Amino acid sequence: MPTVIARSHSKLWPALGLYGLVALVALWLIGPFLWLFISSISEQRDLLARPMPLIPPNPSFANYAKIFGLVEFHAQHQSAQILPSLGNSVVVTLIVTALNIVLGSGAGYAYARCQHPVMKITLYAILFTRMLPVVVLMPALFLIMRQLGLQNTLSGLVLAYCSFTFPFTIWILKSYFETIPRELEESALVDGCSRLQAFVKVILPISGPGLVAAGAFTFVLCWNEFLVAQVLNSKQGTTTLPPTVAGMLGQANIDYSVIAASGFLSAIPAVILALVFQRYMVQGLTAGSVKG
Amino acid sequence: METLSRTGSINRRQLMAGAGAASVATLSGAGRFGAAQAAAPINFVGWTFRPDMVQGYVDFYNKSYGEKVSYSTLPWPQYHQTLEQRAFAGDIVDVMYCFHTFRERWAQTGMIRTLDDLPGVDELKKAMMPANLESLLNREGKLIALPYFVNLYILMHNEPMLQQGGFDKPAASFDELIEQCVKLKKDKIAEYPYLPNWNPTITGTTPQFLTDCFAEGATVFDAKNRLVIDQDPAVAQVLERWKKVYALGLVTPEIFTKPSSTDVHRMMFTGRYAYHSNISNYLQTIASDTKESLLAPKKAKMTPYPGKVGSTYMWTDSYVLNANTTSLESAWKLMQFVGGNLHKNWYVQQQWAIGSGLDNVYPDLYKEPAVVASYANWVDLPTLRAQYDKGKVSGAFKEQWYPEYDARSVTILHDMIRKNLSVAETIKALVALHKSLA
Amino acid sequence: MTTLDPGRPDLTLQPEASASGPVRTRWFAGKNRQAVQSEGWFAAALVSPALLVILLIVFLPLVYSIWLSFAEVDLLRPGGTAITIFGMRLPLYRFTGLANYSKVLSDPLYWQALLRTVYFVALFVIEAVVIGLAMALVLNAHFAGRRLMRAMLLVPWSMSRIAVGILWLGMLDADFGAINGILYRLGLIDHYLSFFSDGFTALNVLIVVYVWNQAPFATILFLAGLQSIPQDLYHAASVDGAGFWRKLWHITLPSLRPMMFLVLVLATVNGFLMLDLIYVMTSGGPGNDTTTVTWLGYRTAFSFFKFGPGTAILFTLTLICVALTVIYHRLVLSKFQSE
């Protein structure tokens, strides 16, 4: 273990070696991401120049201004899709996250506390769905959503995302609620609370970390989802950011630097959220997946 | 790309100015027409080719005729499948671009409607070249599309590079072309002197294959649209040549992943290639776009296509009308505006020819001085028209199986070139693919 | 599910294994009779919204797509019979038995894609485990900025694969790629390399990019596992003169077994199902050289609109994933549980 090596010898070289390794890991993790940002504030002709300048000689946020429609450029009608898609992404992601926290926490709580055979069977069923590849369901879902009239609507997307995120949320929250002693609710019930009150007033207030973890995961997953949005919401103006950004790639007249800007823009909310809540996410995840 | 924007805005300005005179007449007409009823919103979707110019047309159209057309683009590689998906989902796009190979499929599946019953169709039909009109008909002989432009494969060359290599004339035969390219490579004048359009999309490898076969006079599909490449040795010779030029290192391997013919012609901009075959209008930007292309002005030229016959593949891209449109009148009006004429004004067809070198199915347009003059900026018009006269159409694209055959045959051809597989096996695989679909 | 890869909970950690305390059929052992009678309903009320949505959006499509894989689907002419569920009229099309499967399985393209997929998954799993573990070992050491580094792990993982694809196109492009730019500046190459024109290279590039995106997740899991290993074990081993590799082999890896299982399952399933990176980076080309079974199924269904064969292809893949999970369970976890 590097730990042991670094400590037991406590010499200069191992420590340097360790920092070398750390630097390498940092470069691997962050370097490409930084380059995406650098590309997005560069001009295309600087990216094409040989030798290529590694620090943009003319950094500007012009590419962002372009995709926000603040300046005119030749492909503005194409990039004009970015903002509405951003709006759709925000709406869908927030609603799904809220539904997951509200409905998922209720279900997670019930599964944590009630072990009726029916509950066990349905829990297995829910866990089983997580083994299914979404893509296998897409043709059937496509037809079903068409019948329901939910294609090209945000509600359809919300419904689809809920079904794919509920199992995960339920799992995380169930594990979390299991760590809360039953005595808390039992005494609340004795004090005359209804079961719902016991859950809402006693359990939920102390479940912040679990809810944050579940919410953050749901947010990241929905924000980044591509396939379902691409297939179900193909109509212009109804889709989310990932398909829209992907759609800019094949447009022969749009510079890579502009695409890089939209790619970076689309990545930023989830990345920031993950960085802010990373401690909870790791806890929630490991609580859900490791037992003992 | 900066230039695209600039030419785009110039075009838009030209359009407004140039349209001035014409629009006086049309506007008065439009006034009557438009006043009759409020304009219904029309969705118009195209693939990404000069979207700035198209937006200019649409802006002009909306302004002068009081219509509400919203135009949007889809990336070329996914264009048709996305629209099919949207159609299945019940989304109605009133007017769409359609590549020739998809028209029959779209007509058969009920996505688009026939046009014969609409006002003014007969005059438009009469104004078209017969061969092009024929290609816009479905298998029952009904008109299912109006022309966007005529695509014709041509061969272009980089004159300064040939001179640098000591060649005063472009190659007249493929043997000579290969000979020249080998020398250019050996002299390190070009790393990959030959740039055939082997991109994997539907304007790339298949049209290039048909072109090279037609140039040798070979038959690819018989009269009943069956694939008969196993019966004509000339096809095998073409494929052997493809393998040879690649094995000699004359063609860049990057060609196999380029996402559109537009991207391929932009490679020619760099001046790093000696010969390039592509759709004729691309020579317009290569030879006249001084902002972007190192081969402008007119350092790139066209030369008659080599081969025993020198024919090349020709097809007509088109605008189609959604069968389920709820505002037929407005949609048809837009169709006429872009694909023919509105109140005798051939504005869009004319502007495409002038601004982008798009060839046209309406021969009368080549009598317009402005159109003829515009060609002088980038090509020798008689050479182009001579190649046009040799243009060969194929009826096979009207089969419903054709799009899938097209898409899947490309990978078979690419594998042959890249992995040096045998020509006989390749031909067998193509024939088997055709049998499995037809 | 495919797009929702994090913590696909490991199926072996079953409810009873994870529940604390003895199995109870009621929430609270008989303290409040009225509550006991109503609690079943309360639980049912809490779970039913989620269950309903899952039933509608996962189980119904699942059953329906199994049917579609045995049918000849003509999207625009929904002929034949139809069933009505929840007021929805679902066309059944024409039942064709095993025709779709036999057609798919007799297509050499399918087997080539499968072989390619196996290569892709194998290499992806190995790289994800090795790189994930290596990063975990480094980040588990004590150094200044450790917390910052751990936070950075989430950056590649929390990006959408579309953004990841765009990012790496910028790194690898043959005209403006940063890697080409750097190699050129360093004088290591005299012309830019093309990473996507050779099929095998492109496939390997896809694997590396996917590892960049996914391995940090393995690292997070491994880090959690590493923290639960008692330090005494290492001290004792050091006293016995064990070096880094022996400690890794005899202490670290055995203790990480449950995590290893999880990482293997996740990486395998995610490897099999990867689609969006192919979509943005290679579209399955050049030729078919980066066409995996998932991509083939997606294309068959949504490019050529052959829903029958498309779902058949995708179901063969699902079966493989489930089978592999069972095998991993046997190999990795059963040993762990017996210890």
Coordinates of N, CA and C in Angstrom, one line a residue, chain B residues 262-360:
Chain B
T262 N -20.0 17.2 -47.5 CA -19.6 18.5 -47.2 C -18.3 18.5 -46.5
D263 N -18.2 17.6 -45.5 CA -16.9 17.5 -44.8 C -15.8 17.1 -45.7
V264 N -16.1 16.2 -46.6 CA -15.0 15.7 -47.5 C -14.6 16.8 -48.4
H265 N -15.5 17.6 -48.9 CA -15.0 18.7 -49.8 C -14.2 19.7 -49.1
R266 N -14.5 19.8 -47.8 CA -13.7 20.8 -47.0 C -12.3 20.3 -46.9
M267 N -12.0 19.0 -47.0 CA -10.6 18.5 -47.0 C -9.9 19.1 -48.3
M268 N -10.6 19.2 -49.4 CA -10.0 19.7 -50.6 C -9.6 21.1 -50.4
F269 N -10.3 21.9 -49.5 CA -10.0 23.2 -49.3 C -8.5 23.4 -48.9
T270 N -7.9 22.4 -48.3 CA -6.6 22.5 -47.7 C -5.5 22.5 -48.8
G271 N -5.9 22.1 -50.0 CA -4.9 22.1 -51.1 C -4.0 20.9 -51.0
R272 N -4.2 20.0 -50.1 CA -3.3 18.9 -49.9 C -3.6 17.7 -50.8
Y273 N -4.7 17.8 -51.6 CA -5.0 16.7 -52.5 C -5.0 17.1 -53.9
A274 N -4.6 16.1 -54.8 CA -4.5 16.5 -56.2 C -5.8 16.2 -57.0
Y275 N -6.5 15.1 -56.7 CA -7.7 14.8 -57.4 C -8.8 14.5 -56.4
H276 N -10.0 15.0 -56.7 CA -11.2 14.8 -55.8 C -12.4 14.6 -56.6
S277 N -13.2 13.5 -56.3 CA -14.5 13.4 -57.0 C -15.6 13.6 -55.9
N278 N -16.6 14.4 -56.4 CA -17.7 14.7 -55.4 C -18.8 15.3 -56.3
I279 N -19.8 15.8 -55.6 CA -21.0 16.4 -56.3 C -20.5 17.7 -56.9
S280 N -21.0 18.0 -58.1 CA -20.4 19.1 -58.8 C -20.4 20.5 -58.1
N281 N -21.5 20.7 -57.3 CA -21.6 22.1 -56.8 C -20.5 22.3 -55.7
Y282 N -19.9 21.3 -55.2 CA -18.9 21.5 -54.2 C -17.7 22.2 -54.8
L283 N -17.5 22.1 -56.1 CA -16.4 22.8 -56.7 C -16.6 24.3 -56.6
Q284 N -17.9 24.7 -56.5 CA -18.1 26.1 -56.4 C -17.4 26.7 -55.2
T285 N -17.6 26.1 -54.0 CA -16.9 26.6 -52.8 C -15.4 26.4 -52.9
I286 N -15.0 25.2 -53.4 CA -13.6 24.9 -53.4 C -12.9 26.0 -54.3
A287 N -13.5 26.3 -55.4 CA -12.8 27.2 -56.4 C -13.1 28.6 -56.3
S288 N -14.1 29.0 -55.4 CA -14.4 30.4 -55.4 C -14.5 31.0 -54.0
D289 N -14.4 30.2 -52.9 CA -14.5 30.7 -51.6 C -13.1 31.1 -51.1
T290 N -12.7 32.3 -51.4 CA -11.3 32.7 -51.1 C -11.1 32.8 -49.6
K291 N -12.1 32.9 -48.8 CA -11.8 33.0 -47.4 C -11.4 31.7 -46.8
E292 N -12.0 30.7 -47.3 CA -11.8 29.4 -46.7 C -10.9 28.4 -47.5
S293 N -11.1 28.4 -48.8 CA -10.4 27.4 -49.6 C -9.1 28.0 -50.1
L294 N -8.0 27.1 -50.0 CA -6.7 27.5 -50.5 C -6.7 27.3 -52.0
L295 N -7.7 26.7 -52.5 CA -7.7 26.5 -54.0 C -8.6 27.5 -54.7
A296 N -9.0 28.5 -54.0 CA -9.7 29.6 -54.7 C -8.7 30.8 -54.9
P297 N -8.9 31.6 -55.9 CA -9.9 31.4 -56.9 C -9.4 30.5 -58.1
K298 N -10.3 29.6 -58.4 CA -10.1 28.8 -59.6 C -8.8 28.0 -59.7
K299 N -8.2 27.7 -58.6 CA -7.0 26.8 -58.7 C -7.5 25.3 -58.8
A300 N -8.7 25.1 -58.4 CA -9.3 23.8 -58.6 C -10.2 23.8 -59.8
K301 N -10.0 22.8 -60.7 CA -10.8 22.8 -61.9 C -11.4 21.4 -62.1
M302 N -12.4 21.4 -63.0 CA -13.0 20.1 -63.3 C -12.4 19.6 -64.6
T303 N -12.4 18.3 -64.6 CA -11.9 17.6 -65.9 C -12.9 16.5 -66.2
P304 N -13.1 16.2 -67.5 CA -14.0 15.2 -67.8 C -13.7 13.9 -67.0
Y305 N -14.8 13.2 -66.6 CA -14.5 12.0 -65.8 C -13.9 11.0 -66.6
P306 N -12.8 10.3 -66.2 CA -12.1 9.3 -66.9 C -13.0 8.0 -67.1
G307 N -12.5 7.0 -67.7 CA -13.2 5.8 -67.9 C -13.6 5.6 -69.3
K308 N -14.0 4.4 -69.7 CA -14.3 4.1 -71.0 C -15.4 5.0 -71.6
V309 N -16.4 5.2 -70.8 CA -17.6 6.0 -71.2 C -17.5 7.4 -70.6
G310 N -17.1 7.5 -69.4 CA -17.0 8.7 -68.7 C -18.3 9.2 -68.1
S311 N -19.3 8.4 -68.0 CA -20.5 8.8 -67.4 C -20.4 8.8 -65.9
T312 N -21.2 9.6 -65.3 CA -21.2 9.6 -63.8 C -22.6 9.5 -63.3
Y313 N -22.7 9.2 -62.0 CA -24.1 9.0 -61.4 C -24.7 10.4 -61.2
M314 N -26.0 10.5 -61.6 CA -26.7 11.7 -61.4 C -28.0 11.4 -60.7
W315 N -28.4 12.3 -59.8 CA -29.7 12.1 -59.1 C -30.3 13.4 -58.7
T316 N -31.5 13.4 -58.3 CA -32.2 14.7 -58.0 C -32.7 14.6 -56.6
D317 N -32.2 15.5 -55.8 CA -32.7 15.6 -54.4 C -33.9 16.5 -54.4
S318 N -34.7 16.4 -53.3 CA -36.0 16.9 -53.5 C -36.7 17.5 -52.2
Y319 N -37.8 18.2 -52.5 CA -38.7 18.6 -51.4 C -39.9 17.7 -51.5
V320 N -40.4 17.2 -50.3 CA -41.6 16.4 -50.3 C -42.6 17.0 -49.3
L321 N -43.8 16.6 -49.6 CA -44.9 17.1 -48.9 C -45.6 16.1 -48.0
N322 N -45.7 16.4 -46.7 CA -46.2 15.4 -45.8 C -47.7 15.1 -46.1
A323 N -48.0 13.8 -46.1 CA -49.3 13.3 -46.4 C -50.3 13.8 -45.4
N324 N -49.9 14.1 -44.2 CA -50.8 14.4 -43.1 C -50.8 15.9 -42.8
T325 N -50.3 16.7 -43.6 CA -50.2 18.1 -43.3 C -51.6 18.6 -43.1
T326 N -51.8 19.5 -42.1 CA -53.1 20.0 -41.9 C -53.3 21.4 -42.6
S327 N -52.3 21.9 -43.2 CA -52.4 23.1 -44.0 C -51.9 22.9 -45.4
L328 N -52.6 22.2 -46.1 CA -52.1 21.8 -47.5 C -51.8 23.0 -48.3
E329 N -52.6 24.0 -48.3 CA -52.5 25.1 -49.2 C -51.1 25.8 -48.9
S330 N -50.9 26.1 -47.6 CA -49.7 26.8 -47.3 C -48.5 26.0 -47.6
A331 N -48.6 24.7 -47.2 CA -47.4 23.8 -47.4 C -47.1 23.7 -48.9
W332 N -48.1 23.6 -49.7 CA -47.9 23.5 -51.2 C -47.3 24.8 -51.7
K333 N -47.7 25.9 -51.2 CA -47.2 27.2 -51.6 C -45.7 27.2 -51.3
L334 N -45.3 26.7 -50.1 CA -43.9 26.7 -49.8 C -43.1 25.8 -50.7
M335 N -43.7 24.6 -51.0 CA -43.1 23.7 -52.0 C -42.9 24.4 -53.3
Q336 N -43.9 25.1 -53.8 CA -43.7 25.8 -55.1 C -42.6 26.8 -55.0
F337 N -42.6 27.5 -53.9 CA -41.6 28.6 -53.7 C -40.1 28.0 -53.7
V338 N -39.9 26.9 -53.0 CA -38.6 26.4 -53.0 C -38.2 25.4 -54.1
G339 N -39.2 24.7 -54.6 CA -38.9 23.7 -55.6 C -39.4 24.0 -57.0
G340 N -39.9 25.2 -57.2 CA -40.3 25.6 -58.6 C -40.4 27.1 -58.6
N341 N -41.6 27.5 -58.9 CA -41.7 29.0 -58.9 C -43.0 29.4 -58.2
L342 N -43.0 30.6 -57.7 CA -44.3 31.1 -57.1 C -44.6 32.4 -57.9
H343 N -45.7 32.4 -58.5 CA -46.2 33.5 -59.4 C -45.1 33.8 -60.4
K344 N -44.6 32.8 -61.0 CA -43.6 32.9 -62.1 C -42.2 33.4 -61.6
N345 N -42.0 33.4 -60.3 CA -40.7 33.8 -59.8 C -39.9 32.6 -59.3
W346 N -38.8 32.3 -60.1 CA -38.0 31.1 -59.8 C -36.9 31.5 -58.7
Y347 N -37.3 32.2 -57.8 CA -36.3 32.8 -56.9 C -35.3 31.8 -56.3
V348 N -35.8 30.8 -55.6 CA -34.9 29.9 -54.8 C -34.1 29.1 -55.8
Q349 N -34.7 28.5 -56.8 CA -33.9 27.7 -57.8 C -32.8 28.6 -58.3
Q350 N -33.1 29.8 -58.7 CA -32.1 30.7 -59.3 C -31.0 31.0 -58.3
Q351 N -31.4 31.3 -57.0 CA -30.4 31.7 -56.0 C -29.5 30.5 -55.7
W352 N -30.0 29.4 -55.7 CA -29.2 28.2 -55.4 C -28.1 28.1 -56.5
A353 N -28.5 28.2 -57.7 CA -27.6 28.1 -58.8 C -26.5 29.2 -58.8
I354 N -27.0 30.4 -58.5 CA -26.0 31.5 -58.5 C -25.2 31.5 -57.2
G355 N -25.8 31.3 -56.1 CA -25.0 31.4 -54.8 C -24.3 30.2 -54.4
S356 N -24.7 29.0 -54.9 CA -24.1 27.8 -54.4 C -23.8 26.8 -55.6
G357 N -24.0 27.2 -56.8 CA -23.6 26.3 -57.9 C -24.5 25.1 -58.0
L358 N -25.6 25.1 -57.4 CA -26.5 23.9 -57.5 C -27.1 23.7 -58.9
D359 N -26.9 22.5 -59.5 CA -27.4 22.3 -60.8 C -28.9 22.1 -60.7
N360 N -29.6 22.3 -61.8 CA -31.0 22.6 -61.8 C -31.7 21.7 -62.8

